[in-house]
């Protein structure tokens, strides 16, 4: 099945990143879910309208761990990923349709000071041990996502 590339620019996280560890082919692998909201504007003058778009994204492996460590509610990001049809039949034989969005690249747009201030407000303890968050989480496909996802 072909994947469609999705780009969400200048988005803010609607809530904290949810991190869990799931069973993969080679043991436990990190899986994070985040919801990013971006606004699009249409028209001009009095006819101008704004529409918010919220997308729930999934990140895998180290990319997921970094996002959970450095991002929080309100974090400003750019995301490049792909959408996949998530069509299946549930246990009762009912057809279920959905879309699954997977992050390929994520850029953290907040400064280090903004990120540390947000973590302090959210009750996050000390600043992370790493000197700077990764500016681009592009990895080889085998490192980004397990083969089963």
JSON list of C-alpha atoms in Angstrom, two decimals, residues 110-119 121:
[
{"chain": "A", "resi": 110, "resn": "UNK", "atom": "CA", "xyz": [11.01, 26.10, 20.84]},
{"chain": "A", "resi": 111, "resn": "UNK", "atom": "CA", "xyz": [14.28, 27.40, 22.22]},
{"chain": "A", "resi": 112, "resn": "UNK", "atom": "CA", "xyz": [16.07, 25.46, 24.94]},
{"chain": "A", "resi": 113, "resn": "UNK", "atom": "CA", "xyz": [15.00, 28.12, 27.50]},
{"chain": "A", "resi": 114, "resn": "UNK", "atom": "CA", "xyz": [11.33, 27.86, 26.44]},
{"chain": "A", "resi": 115, "resn": "UNK", "atom": "CA", "xyz": [11.41, 24.09, 26.74]},
{"chain": "A", "resi": 116, "resn": "UNK", "atom": "CA", "xyz": [13.02, 24.17, 30.19]},
{"chain": "A", "resi": 117, "resn": "UNK", "atom": "CA", "xyz": [10.52, 26.79, 31.39]},
{"chain": "A", "resi": 118, "resn": "UNK", "atom": "CA", "xyz": [7.60, 24.66, 30.17]},
{"chain": "A", "resi": 119, "resn": "UNK", "atom": "CA", "xyz": [8.96, 21.54, 31.90]},
{"chain": "A", "resi": 121, "resn": "UNK", "atom": "CA", "xyz": [5.72, 24.77, 34.88]}
]
